[in-house]
Amino acid sequence: MKNIFKFMFVILLTTSTSFAQQIIKGKIFDNSTKEPVVGASVRALGTTAGTTTNINGEFALKTKEKINKISISSIGFQPLEVDYKAEQALSISLEPSVENLQQVVVTANREASLRTEAPVAISKLSSTLINDAKPTSMYEIINKTPGVVMMNYNNEQHGMGIRQPMGTAAYFLYLEDGVPIRPMGVFNHNAIIEMNVFSVSSVEVVKGPASSLYGPEAVGGAINFITQRPTAVPTARVGIQFDNYGYKRIQYGAGATVGKFGLYLGGYVAKQVDSWQTRSDFDKTSFNARAEYKLSDKTRLVGTLAYNDYYSQTGGSVDSIAFYKREYSSTTDFTYRKVLATRAKISLEHTWNANAETTVTPYYRDNTVGQNPSYSIRWTTGATTAKGEINDNSFTSYGVLAQHSQKFNFLKARLLVGGTYDYSTNPYRSYTIDLSAKLRADGKSVEKYTLVKENPDVFVAKYDAKIYNTGLFSQFDFEPIQKLRLSLGLRYDRMAFDYLNYLDNNATGTKEYSQVTPKIGATYDLGNGKGIYANYSQGFSPPGLTAVFRKTPVGSANPFYYNLTPAYFDNKEVGGWASFLDNKIYIDVAYYEMNGKNELLSIRQPDNSTDYQSAGKTLHRGIEYGITYKPNSEWFIRFGGTNAVHRFIEFTLSTRASDAVKNVNGKDMPSAPSFIANSEITYKPKWAKGLRAAIEWQRLSSYYQNQINTVMYNDKTAFGLSGVSILNFRAGYNFKGIEVFTNIMNLTDELYANQASRGNNATDRTTFTPAAPRTVVIGLQYNFTEK
């Protein structure tokens, strides 16, 4: 009998111990991208048991009590409750909450933080928004950001305006997972053609100077393209797109995480032939890969690779006669742009404890851009000859980015410190070509240019440069009183380059630009989904090397632009956010005033050549606002807009007594519409699950074409509005992983220009970059997700 009691006691003890060690495991992922959701809260309802997901979206919930239901919540996602059955392996997807202001962003503070804790104007374009848009080019999603306009120059070529006039200004920064895609000094406003739109998971746009964290070129703002992570569950997608003007694209992506290793591969191959504009054929192959390996619970390796091979004919701009007749014939049959870009990096991420993290990221870039650009053709009114140029701008970079984040118990403080070093070689060659010009009957414009001769020994610019970019940054955030959070940022940058200028008698030398840029900001939580913020920040940007080593116009005191100086900016900003009607309405507002000094501006000469000037003062002032309204699960309405002024305060055009206009003080800068808006209504009916339809309105008010404010672009478009007013329609249906969609761009077939510009001389004529007529995109895609 004694032995029987001992046996029963052992059985009870074993059972009790086994029950006490019950562990529920699972993984949580984004329903849109299938990426793991990090830091999601997992709770067993009716108990005190809870935990959070790790970097791979995995969780292990320990409990002694019986569990029937589990709740999952994460900022930026809709909360969810799921039933639990014993021994069940959980694989749970969360639906993104696209209308929620309380999103997690990484660009504002260089690590994951709440949007409402960052004293800056930042917008996040979510994976759901991108997936619904099914973009052919990046401009289709970037333009959904309040205060931002990205001009479509066709074939993925583009210009950008963030708190700046539209066009080619070098005062913003493109990032890929937090690392600049180009080194400082080798800027190109077209650099997004070196990106893979199909492998972008989300986009974050910081507006205003972000130099205290990201460096000099992040003045008007910074755009961070966050690439797709390995998916938590095995996924694959493959699809095609084509339109009514000869565009075709095959796109693919696949990802999975098995044990400690995760991998995602994605890309597309695009081709266009015989489009609506002559000389617009192009080819592009784009590929991205990302691998993650979990070395331990606290350490992981993340490696990424980006490859883009691009070639495009360039139709260029047209004159008013061709534009208004909708004769989109190119004046050239020899211009082109070709790009070969490779980027690779590997990050070692280590979490020391709950309060300390370190990341070290060495990276590599290899890039070449060769072109025969139509915008460089120099022609004087009435002449039957002209000059052009062929150039090649290449760079190879080796760099490292390191940062450490430390949280403290006092004042809820956090300190971020880091540094970056970038070494790049940059050879540049540009030589002239001789052209003949066939004039129209009036003799005032060119019907067609013909390439007569290349002059590979007659250079416009020829130099070799070695660029050394060094940056040290820090940011300290703390709460001196409850609900008030202060942010203090400081960065030191030094850009230096050794050069050999072959056109200046093989002159060699070193130039250096350095600056300390501060930032101070504050957020105050008003409660109930409302808050305000303010910040003061500075930015500076050295001139690009292609401007420094270009020959100045004949008659200038100096043969080259060695005397160009950095541009400096002071930015003051206040803003806030609020939610109403039980979080159905969200409003985000920012007011800014940015004063520029020595801003690099280009003055178009009578022959279409460019004179660069780094002088004067400018003003950039505006109010940006975003409103979203989600009355129920079927409807989603958003509106984003900005009212802004971009103005010359002091700027001298000429000191020559013979010139009628000496300065443009008090005049508006060209290509600077005072009102920009993008609005969209999306409908996803309950009665047809998987169906979506959306109508989008893009609006730009009239703007001056030249610096002396004598000519405006104010053509009438949709709804009789001057400037640009167009509608886009999108629809799609997803049934059991098979997705059919269509995008109709420029729905009402408006005649409008993506850019209209003119020089300041009386003989100058407007050149138009024509926008596409009504374009119908049709796509078919299959999406596989392992259950």
CSV table of C-alpha atoms in Angstrom, one decimal, residues 26 36 143 252 269 274 315 360 382 389 408 425 503 523 625 642 654 659 755 778:
chain,number,residue,atom,x,y,z
A,26,GLY,CA,3.4,30.6,-32.6
A,36,PRO,CA,7.0,39.0,-39.1
A,143,ASN,CA,2.7,61.6,-54.6
A,252,TYR,CA,8.2,37.9,-59.0
A,269,VAL,CA,11.9,42.6,-65.9
A,274,ASP,CA,6.6,52.0,-79.5
A,315,GLY,CA,12.4,61.6,-75.9
A,360,VAL,CA,27.3,47.9,-37.5
A,382,GLY,CA,17.7,80.9,-85.3
A,389,GLU,CA,27.3,66.1,-74.9
A,408,PHE,CA,18.0,54.9,-19.2
A,425,THR,CA,36.1,57.0,-56.3
A,503,LEU,CA,40.8,70.5,-68.2
A,523,THR,CA,6.3,66.6,-28.5
A,625,TYR,CA,-2.1,68.7,-43.9
A,642,THR,CA,0.1,71.7,-48.9
A,654,SER,CA,23.5,89.7,-63.4
A,659,ASP,CA,21.0,93.3,-68.8
A,755,GLN,CA,7.2,70.2,-66.3
A,778,ILE,CA,-3.8,45.6,-66.8
